[in-house]
């Protein structure tokens, strides 16, 4: 049975979480999905002044995600700037209708743009089991690092939330397909549109299957896209074409 996956591709008002959340809620209510993916820092935009926008680890944006999940019966995922244990994190939440919350702290911070100077990197991958599927959580720049995202038959789909600039849109589209193909997994990727003080964004959010084929794609407008992810289909494909068994073994050392 397929899991209904939706991706919201919005414009984001700069550093205005209450207005953004109010504008997004009708899309959440109407998504008709089992899981809805939102972009990176969806409540504020990709702001590198975390003292201005970060909330506590159990702050109002997470509370809103909890309420949406309970009210509309779908899981939600996306990243938020948080302040936890005295440091700032770019934290991707996965919130289930039951109230269960999982999170992933972005590991690859975008050093060229100053993110590594403003936030503390996470040190562990997060795989969430939900609806009969295993989801690896990833945030934006992580997409460029295939070793970090390498599947060892431990997940079925990648959820990637991003604020990926239009100037590098070819890399975005290419890397998403590459990660799907090399890991034989579904990919859901949520990017934003519009602009902020640092960049312009072209969208190009997608839902891909485990062969890298397009299931649904967005253009450069605010929209919601949907597709079904079938866990039995990805399992059958890996059994039929078990390329993952021939992958090079490695051990990851995290500083």
PDB file of C-alpha atoms in Angstrom:
ATOM      1  CA  UNK A   1       0.000   0.000   0.000  1.00  0.00           C
ATOM      2  CA  UNK A   2       1.410   3.391  -0.997  1.00  0.00           C
ATOM      3  CA  UNK A   3       2.032   6.154   1.483  1.00  0.00           C
ATOM      4  CA  UNK A   4       0.630   9.485   0.265  1.00  0.00           C
ATOM      5  CA  UNK A   5       3.468  12.035   0.255  1.00  0.00           C
ATOM      6  CA  UNK A   6       2.988  15.779  -0.287  1.00  0.00           C
ATOM      7  CA  UNK A   7       5.540  18.582  -0.624  1.00  0.00           C
ATOM      8  CA  UNK A   8       4.666  22.229   0.025  1.00  0.00           C
ATOM      9  CA  UNK A   9       6.693  24.716  -2.034  1.00  0.00           C
ATOM     10  CA  UNK A  10       5.940  28.173  -0.611  1.00  0.00           C
ATOM     11  CA  UNK A  11       7.280  31.677  -0.675  1.00  0.00           C
ATOM     12  CA  UNK A  12       8.473  32.565   2.848  1.00  0.00           C
ATOM     13  CA  UNK A  13       8.143  35.956   4.469  1.00  0.00           C
ATOM     14  CA  UNK A  14      11.435  36.938   6.068  1.00  0.00           C
ATOM     15  CA  UNK A  15      11.629  36.408   9.849  1.00  0.00           C
ATOM     16  CA  UNK A  16       7.837  36.365  10.257  1.00  0.00           C
ATOM     17  CA  UNK A  17       6.957  32.953  11.724  1.00  0.00           C
ATOM     18  CA  UNK A  18       3.412  33.715  12.849  1.00  0.00           C
ATOM     19  CA  UNK A  19       2.375  35.095   9.452  1.00  0.00           C
ATOM     20  CA  UNK A  20       4.069  32.252   7.570  1.00  0.00           C
ATOM     21  CA  UNK A  21       2.431  29.567   9.700  1.00  0.00           C
ATOM     22  CA  UNK A  22      -0.990  31.187   9.332  1.00  0.00           C
ATOM     23  CA  UNK A  23      -0.578  31.296   5.543  1.00  0.00           C
ATOM     24  CA  UNK A  24       0.637  27.686   5.321  1.00  0.00           C
ATOM     25  CA  UNK A  25      -2.111  26.126   7.446  1.00  0.00           C
ATOM     26  CA  UNK A  26      -4.775  26.003   4.682  1.00  0.00           C
ATOM     27  CA  UNK A  27      -2.304  24.059   2.515  1.00  0.00           C
ATOM     28  CA  UNK A  28      -1.675  21.623   5.370  1.00  0.00           C
ATOM     29  CA  UNK A  29      -5.397  21.178   5.961  1.00  0.00           C
ATOM     30  CA  UNK A  30      -6.024  20.457   2.266  1.00  0.00           C
ATOM     31  CA  UNK A  31      -2.970  18.317   1.512  1.00  0.00           C
ATOM     32  CA  UNK A  32      -4.774  14.979   1.784  1.00  0.00           C
ATOM     33  CA  UNK A  33      -1.494  13.218   2.538  1.00  0.00           C
ATOM     34  CA  UNK A  34      -0.036  10.836   5.088  1.00  0.00           C
ATOM     35  CA  UNK A  35       3.135  12.943   5.218  1.00  0.00           C
ATOM     36  CA  UNK A  36       3.759  16.583   4.281  1.00  0.00           C
ATOM     37  CA  UNK A  37       7.298  17.918   3.762  1.00  0.00           C
ATOM     38  CA  UNK A  38       8.096  21.619   4.261  1.00  0.00           C
ATOM     39  CA  UNK A  39      11.272  23.512   3.245  1.00  0.00           C
ATOM     40  CA  UNK A  40      14.317  24.388   5.349  1.00  0.00           C
ATOM     41  CA  UNK A  41      13.582  27.036   8.010  1.00  0.00           C
ATOM     42  CA  UNK A  42      10.052  27.230   6.630  1.00  0.00           C
ATOM     43  CA  UNK A  43       8.795  29.530   9.396  1.00  0.00           C
ATOM     44  CA  UNK A  44      11.421  32.258   9.010  1.00  0.00           C
ATOM     45  CA  UNK A  45      13.472  31.832   5.865  1.00  0.00           C
ATOM     46  CA  UNK A  46      17.145  30.820   5.873  1.00  0.00           C
ATOM     47  CA  UNK A  47      18.378  33.420   8.347  1.00  0.00           C
ATOM     48  CA  UNK A  48      21.976  33.329   9.610  1.00  0.00           C
ATOM     49  CA  UNK A  49      21.214  35.514  12.616  1.00  0.00           C
ATOM     50  CA  UNK A  50      19.863  32.772  14.885  1.00  0.00           C
ATOM     51  CA  UNK A  51      19.732  35.023  17.943  1.00  0.00           C
ATOM     52  CA  UNK A  52      16.996  36.884  16.089  1.00  0.00           C
ATOM     53  CA  UNK A  53      14.856  33.947  14.945  1.00  0.00           C
ATOM     54  CA  UNK A  54      15.733  30.781  16.920  1.00  0.00           C
ATOM     55  CA  UNK A  55      13.150  29.351  19.275  1.00  0.00           C
ATOM     56  CA  UNK A  56      13.529  26.953  22.226  1.00  0.00           C
ATOM     57  CA  UNK A  57      13.690  23.261  21.390  1.00  0.00           C
ATOM     58  CA  UNK A  58      10.021  22.928  22.382  1.00  0.00           C
ATOM     59  CA  UNK A  59       8.956  26.287  20.991  1.00  0.00           C
ATOM     60  CA  UNK A  60       5.884  27.664  19.184  1.00  0.00           C
ATOM     61  CA  UNK A  61       6.735  26.368  15.694  1.00  0.00           C
ATOM     62  CA  UNK A  62       7.065  22.812  16.986  1.00  0.00           C
ATOM     63  CA  UNK A  63       3.821  23.293  18.924  1.00  0.00           C
ATOM     64  CA  UNK A  64       2.123  24.324  15.691  1.00  0.00           C
ATOM     65  CA  UNK A  65       3.475  21.247  13.884  1.00  0.00           C
ATOM     66  CA  UNK A  66       2.119  19.067  16.694  1.00  0.00           C
ATOM     67  CA  UNK A  67      -1.299  20.690  16.418  1.00  0.00           C
ATOM     68  CA  UNK A  68      -1.392  20.380  12.630  1.00  0.00           C
ATOM     69  CA  UNK A  69      -0.386  16.710  12.793  1.00  0.00           C
ATOM     70  CA  UNK A  70      -3.140  15.960  15.317  1.00  0.00           C
ATOM     71  CA  UNK A  71      -5.833  18.091  13.663  1.00  0.00           C
ATOM     72  CA  UNK A  72      -5.218  17.001  10.063  1.00  0.00           C
ATOM     73  CA  UNK A  73      -4.020  13.430  10.589  1.00  0.00           C
ATOM     74  CA  UNK A  74      -0.736  13.705   8.702  1.00  0.00           C
ATOM     75  CA  UNK A  75       2.916  13.645   9.717  1.00  0.00           C
ATOM     76  CA  UNK A  76       4.931  16.798   9.013  1.00  0.00           C
ATOM     77  CA  UNK A  77       8.639  17.371   8.455  1.00  0.00           C
ATOM     78  CA  UNK A  78      10.757  20.490   7.943  1.00  0.00           C
ATOM     79  CA  UNK A  79      13.524  22.430   9.639  1.00  0.00           C
ATOM     80  CA  UNK A  80      13.486  25.175  12.270  1.00  0.00           C
ATOM     81  CA  UNK A  81      16.230  27.282  13.854  1.00  0.00           C
ATOM     82  CA  UNK A  82      16.390  26.280  17.528  1.00  0.00           C
ATOM     83  CA  UNK A  83      18.406  27.142  20.598  1.00  0.00           C
ATOM     84  CA  UNK A  84      19.278  24.017  22.592  1.00  0.00           C
ATOM     85  CA  UNK A  85      21.877  23.402  25.312  1.00  0.00           C
ATOM     86  CA  UNK A  86      23.392  26.826  24.716  1.00  0.00           C
ATOM     87  CA  UNK A  87      23.974  26.449  20.963  1.00  0.00           C
ATOM     88  CA  UNK A  88      21.956  27.101  17.820  1.00  0.00           C
ATOM     89  CA  UNK A  89      20.883  24.219  15.597  1.00  0.00           C
ATOM     90  CA  UNK A  90      19.253  23.946  12.191  1.00  0.00           C
ATOM     91  CA  UNK A  91      16.877  21.208  13.345  1.00  0.00           C
ATOM     92  CA  UNK A  92      14.655  19.120  11.096  1.00  0.00           C
ATOM     93  CA  UNK A  93      11.581  17.827  12.901  1.00  0.00           C
ATOM     94  CA  UNK A  94       9.437  14.818  11.995  1.00  0.00           C
ATOM     95  CA  UNK A  95       6.125  15.139  13.847  1.00  0.00           C
ATOM     96  CA  UNK A  96       3.540  12.344  13.814  1.00  0.00           C
ATOM     97  CA  UNK A  97      -0.221  12.547  14.470  1.00  0.00           C
ATOM     98  CA  UNK A  98       0.323  10.494  17.627  1.00  0.00           C
ATOM     99  CA  UNK A  99       2.433  13.344  19.036  1.00  0.00           C
ATOM    100  CA  UNK A 100       5.748  11.506  18.651  1.00  0.00           C
ATOM    101  CA  UNK A 101       8.573  13.835  17.567  1.00  0.00           C
ATOM    102  CA  UNK A 102      11.895  12.833  15.999  1.00  0.00           C
ATOM    103  CA  UNK A 103      14.575  15.268  14.911  1.00  0.00           C
ATOM    104  CA  UNK A 104      17.795  15.595  12.960  1.00  0.00           C
ATOM    105  CA  UNK A 105      20.332  18.388  13.447  1.00  0.00           C
ATOM    106  CA  UNK A 106      21.823  19.387  10.083  1.00  0.00           C
ATOM    107  CA  UNK A 107      25.290  17.872   9.806  1.00  0.00           C
ATOM    108  CA  UNK A 108      26.712  19.680   6.770  1.00  0.00           C
ATOM    109  CA  UNK A 109      26.421  23.382   7.498  1.00  0.00           C
ATOM    110  CA  UNK A 110      26.841  25.679   4.500  1.00  0.00           C
ATOM    111  CA  UNK A 111      30.282  27.084   5.283  1.00  0.00           C
ATOM    112  CA  UNK A 112      30.519  29.257   2.118  1.00  0.00           C
ATOM    113  CA  UNK A 113      27.431  31.173   3.253  1.00  0.00           C
ATOM    114  CA  UNK A 114      28.384  31.505   6.922  1.00  0.00           C
ATOM    115  CA  UNK A 115      26.038  28.883   8.384  1.00  0.00           C
ATOM    116  CA  UNK A 116      28.861  27.023  10.147  1.00  0.00           C
ATOM    117  CA  UNK A 117      29.777  30.197  12.038  1.00  0.00           C
ATOM    118  CA  UNK A 118      26.201  30.699  13.251  1.00  0.00           C
ATOM    119  CA  UNK A 119      25.035  27.152  14.006  1.00  0.00           C
ATOM    120  CA  UNK A 120      26.426  23.972  15.564  1.00  0.00           C
ATOM    121  CA  UNK A 121      26.486  20.879  13.341  1.00  0.00           C
ATOM    122  CA  UNK A 122      24.729  17.677  14.305  1.00  0.00           C
ATOM    123  CA  UNK A 123      26.704  14.447  14.586  1.00  0.00           C
ATOM    124  CA  UNK A 124      24.217  11.652  13.882  1.00  0.00           C
ATOM    125  CA  UNK A 125      21.919  10.530  11.111  1.00  0.00           C
ATOM    126  CA  UNK A 126      18.227  10.102  11.826  1.00  0.00           C
ATOM    127  CA  UNK A 127      16.004   7.443  10.252  1.00  0.00           C
ATOM    128  CA  UNK A 128      12.309   7.548  11.151  1.00  0.00           C
ATOM    129  CA  UNK A 129       9.960   4.590  10.677  1.00  0.00           C
ATOM    130  CA  UNK A 130       6.460   5.723   9.808  1.00  0.00           C
ATOM    131  CA  UNK A 131       3.580   4.189   7.869  1.00  0.00           C
ATOM    132  CA  UNK A 132       5.570   1.106   6.932  1.00  0.00           C
ATOM    133  CA  UNK A 133       8.499   3.097   5.488  1.00  0.00           C
ATOM    134  CA  UNK A 134      11.899   4.201   6.770  1.00  0.00           C
ATOM    135  CA  UNK A 135      12.756   7.855   6.111  1.00  0.00           C
ATOM    136  CA  UNK A 136      16.251   9.367   6.254  1.00  0.00           C
ATOM    137  CA  UNK A 137      16.121  13.041   7.227  1.00  0.00           C
ATOM    138  CA  UNK A 138      18.404  15.459   5.345  1.00  0.00           C
ATOM    139  CA  UNK A 139      18.734  19.229   5.063  1.00  0.00           C
ATOM    140  CA  UNK A 140      19.813  21.139   1.949  1.00  0.00           C
ATOM    141  CA  UNK A 141      23.659  21.133   1.761  1.00  0.00           C
ATOM    142  CA  UNK A 142      23.681  17.500   3.011  1.00  0.00           C
ATOM    143  CA  UNK A 143      22.621  16.621  -0.519  1.00  0.00           C
ATOM    144  CA  UNK A 144      26.175  17.241  -1.786  1.00  0.00           C
ATOM    145  CA  UNK A 145      27.679  14.540   0.466  1.00  0.00           C
ATOM    146  CA  UNK A 146      26.808  11.035  -0.770  1.00  0.00           C
ATOM    147  CA  UNK A 147      28.775   9.194   1.923  1.00  0.00           C
ATOM    148  CA  UNK A 148      26.626  10.787   4.644  1.00  0.00           C
ATOM    149  CA  UNK A 149      23.461   9.830   2.781  1.00  0.00           C
ATOM    150  CA  UNK A 150      24.596   6.368   1.659  1.00  0.00           C
ATOM    151  CA  UNK A 151      21.927   3.706   2.079  1.00  0.00           C
ATOM    152  CA  UNK A 152      22.988   0.385   3.575  1.00  0.00           C
ATOM    153  CA  UNK A 153      19.509  -1.033   3.229  1.00  0.00           C
ATOM    154  CA  UNK A 154      18.595   0.964   6.351  1.00  0.00           C
ATOM    155  CA  UNK A 155      16.065   3.348   4.793  1.00  0.00           C
ATOM    156  CA  UNK A 156      13.541   3.471   1.931  1.00  0.00           C
ATOM    157  CA  UNK A 157      13.241   7.203   1.233  1.00  0.00           C
ATOM    158  CA  UNK A 158      15.127  10.459   1.729  1.00  0.00           C
ATOM    159  CA  UNK A 159      13.248  13.528   2.961  1.00  0.00           C
ATOM    160  CA  UNK A 160      15.269  16.618   2.033  1.00  0.00           C
ATOM    161  CA  UNK A 161      14.120  20.079   3.097  1.00  0.00           C
ATOM    162  CA  UNK A 162      16.037  22.964   1.551  1.00  0.00           C
ATOM    163  CA  UNK A 163      16.556  26.643   0.833  1.00  0.00           C
ATOM    164  CA  UNK A 164      18.486  26.058  -2.390  1.00  0.00           C
ATOM    165  CA  UNK A 165      19.271  29.199  -4.430  1.00  0.00           C
ATOM    166  CA  UNK A 166      18.236  29.542  -8.060  1.00  0.00           C
ATOM    167  CA  UNK A 167      21.857  30.202  -9.038  1.00  0.00           C
ATOM    168  CA  UNK A 168      22.642  26.535  -8.283  1.00  0.00           C
ATOM    169  CA  UNK A 169      19.407  24.936  -9.455  1.00  0.00           C
ATOM    170  CA  UNK A 170      21.139  22.583 -11.947  1.00  0.00           C
ATOM    171  CA  UNK A 171      23.136  21.063  -9.096  1.00  0.00           C
ATOM    172  CA  UNK A 172      19.951  20.672  -7.045  1.00  0.00           C
ATOM    173  CA  UNK A 173      18.087  18.796  -9.776  1.00  0.00           C
ATOM    174  CA  UNK A 174      21.072  16.612 -10.666  1.00  0.00           C
ATOM    175  CA  UNK A 175      22.012  15.685  -7.104  1.00  0.00           C
ATOM    176  CA  UNK A 176      18.462  14.718  -6.170  1.00  0.00           C
ATOM    177  CA  UNK A 177      18.256  12.229  -9.041  1.00  0.00           C
ATOM    178  CA  UNK A 178      21.749  10.931  -8.259  1.00  0.00           C
ATOM    179  CA  UNK A 179      20.875  10.272  -4.614  1.00  0.00           C
ATOM    180  CA  UNK A 180      17.710   8.408  -5.658  1.00  0.00           C
ATOM    181  CA  UNK A 181      19.531   6.260  -8.222  1.00  0.00           C
ATOM    182  CA  UNK A 182      22.636   5.389  -6.211  1.00  0.00           C
ATOM    183  CA  UNK A 183      20.671   4.581  -3.056  1.00  0.00           C
ATOM    184  CA  UNK A 184      17.754   2.879  -4.828  1.00  0.00           C
ATOM    185  CA  UNK A 185      15.348   4.946  -2.758  1.00  0.00           C
ATOM    186  CA  UNK A 186      12.442   7.332  -3.066  1.00  0.00           C
ATOM    187  CA  UNK A 187      13.259  11.032  -2.638  1.00  0.00           C
ATOM    188  CA  UNK A 188      10.981  13.848  -1.483  1.00  0.00           C
ATOM    189  CA  UNK A 189      12.574  17.292  -1.720  1.00  0.00           C
ATOM    190  CA  UNK A 190      11.009  20.587  -0.635  1.00  0.00           C
ATOM    191  CA  UNK A 191      12.533  23.878  -1.753  1.00  0.00           C
ATOM    192  CA  UNK A 192      11.106  27.379  -1.526  1.00  0.00           C
ATOM    193  CA  UNK A 193      10.419  30.131  -4.045  1.00  0.00           C
ATOM    194  CA  UNK A 194      10.754  33.916  -3.785  1.00  0.00           C
ATOM    195  CA  UNK A 195      13.730  35.770  -2.364  1.00  0.00           C
ATOM    196  CA  UNK A 196      15.382  36.876   0.859  1.00  0.00           C
ATOM    197  CA  UNK A 197      18.203  39.346   1.597  1.00  0.00           C
ATOM    198  CA  UNK A 198      20.804  36.832   0.380  1.00  0.00           C
ATOM    199  CA  UNK A 199      19.332  34.874  -2.539  1.00  0.00           C
ATOM    200  CA  UNK A 200      16.542  34.129  -4.988  1.00  0.00           C
ATOM    201  CA  UNK A 201      14.900  30.691  -5.030  1.00  0.00           C
ATOM    202  CA  UNK A 202      13.499  28.821  -8.035  1.00  0.00           C
ATOM    203  CA  UNK A 203      11.593  26.012  -6.334  1.00  0.00           C
ATOM    204  CA  UNK A 204      12.042  22.787  -8.355  1.00  0.00           C
ATOM    205  CA  UNK A 205      10.643  20.645  -5.524  1.00  0.00           C
ATOM    206  CA  UNK A 206      10.256  17.006  -6.563  1.00  0.00           C
ATOM    207  CA  UNK A 207       9.068  13.539  -5.693  1.00  0.00           C
ATOM    208  CA  UNK A 208      11.246  10.814  -7.263  1.00  0.00           C
ATOM    209  CA  UNK A 209      11.095   7.040  -7.316  1.00  0.00           C
ATOM    210  CA  UNK A 210      13.943   4.601  -6.633  1.00  0.00           C
ATOM    211  CA  UNK A 211      15.021   4.642 -10.288  1.00  0.00           C
ATOM    212  CA  UNK A 212      15.339   8.421 -10.257  1.00  0.00           C
ATOM    213  CA  UNK A 213      12.132   8.820 -12.272  1.00  0.00           C
ATOM    214  CA  UNK A 214       9.918  11.859 -11.715  1.00  0.00           C
ATOM    215  CA  UNK A 215       6.667  11.175  -9.874  1.00  0.00           C
ATOM    216  CA  UNK A 216       5.744  14.838  -9.372  1.00  0.00           C
ATOM    217  CA  UNK A 217       7.547  18.127  -9.850  1.00  0.00           C
ATOM    218  CA  UNK A 218       6.967  21.777  -9.094  1.00  0.00           C
ATOM    219  CA  UNK A 219       7.917  24.747 -11.208  1.00  0.00           C
ATOM    220  CA  UNK A 220       8.725  28.166  -9.792  1.00  0.00           C
ATOM    221  CA  UNK A 221       5.335  28.935  -8.260  1.00  0.00           C
ATOM    222  CA  UNK A 222       3.862  28.346  -4.824  1.00  0.00           C
ATOM    223  CA  UNK A 223       2.202  24.946  -4.962  1.00  0.00           C
ATOM    224  CA  UNK A 224       1.601  21.564  -3.394  1.00  0.00           C
ATOM    225  CA  UNK A 225       2.728  18.396  -5.167  1.00  0.00           C
ATOM    226  CA  UNK A 226       1.744  14.818  -4.309  1.00  0.00           C
ATOM    227  CA  UNK A 227       2.700  11.235  -5.135  1.00  0.00           C
ATOM    228  CA  UNK A 228       2.546   7.752  -3.636  1.00  0.00           C
ATOM    229  CA  UNK A 229       5.591   5.990  -2.168  1.00  0.00           C
ATOM    230  CA  UNK A 230       5.115   2.202  -2.136  1.00  0.00           C
ATOM    231  CA  UNK A 231       7.462   0.457   0.338  1.00  0.00           C
ATOM    232  CA  UNK A 232       6.851  -2.940  -1.255  1.00  0.00           C
ATOM    233  CA  UNK A 233       7.921  -1.586  -4.656  1.00  0.00           C
ATOM    234  CA  UNK A 234      11.290  -0.326  -3.431  1.00  0.00           C
ATOM    235  CA  UNK A 235      11.862  -3.616  -1.603  1.00  0.00           C
ATOM    236  CA  UNK A 236      11.077  -5.615  -4.734  1.00  0.00           C
ATOM    237  CA  UNK A 237      13.385  -3.469  -6.863  1.00  0.00           C
ATOM    238  CA  UNK A 238      16.297  -3.878  -4.451  1.00  0.00           C
ATOM    239  CA  UNK A 239      15.738  -7.633  -4.484  1.00  0.00           C
ATOM    240  CA  UNK A 240      15.566  -7.733  -8.293  1.00  0.00           C
ATOM    241  CA  UNK A 241      18.599  -5.476  -8.765  1.00  0.00           C
ATOM    242  CA  UNK A 242      20.647  -5.692  -5.526  1.00  0.00           C
ATOM    243  CA  UNK A 243      23.340  -3.175  -6.410  1.00  0.00           C
ATOM    244  CA  UNK A 244      23.471  -2.066  -2.776  1.00  0.00           C
ATOM    245  CA  UNK A 245      25.123  -5.367  -1.848  1.00  0.00           C
ATOM    246  CA  UNK A 246      28.164  -4.462  -3.965  1.00  0.00           C
ATOM    247  CA  UNK A 247      28.659  -1.055  -2.360  1.00  0.00           C
ATOM    248  CA  UNK A 248      32.091  -0.290  -0.920  1.00  0.00           C
ATOM    249  CA  UNK A 249      32.332  -0.783   2.804  1.00  0.00           C
ATOM    250  CA  UNK A 250      33.445   2.181   4.889  1.00  0.00           C
ATOM    251  CA  UNK A 251      33.483   3.565   8.385  1.00  0.00           C
ATOM    252  CA  UNK A 252      32.435   7.128   8.969  1.00  0.00           C
ATOM    253  CA  UNK A 253      34.498   9.167  11.438  1.00  0.00           C
ATOM    254  CA  UNK A 254      32.782  12.309  12.682  1.00  0.00           C
ATOM    255  CA  UNK A 255      34.982  14.957  14.313  1.00  0.00           C
TER     256      UNK A 255
END
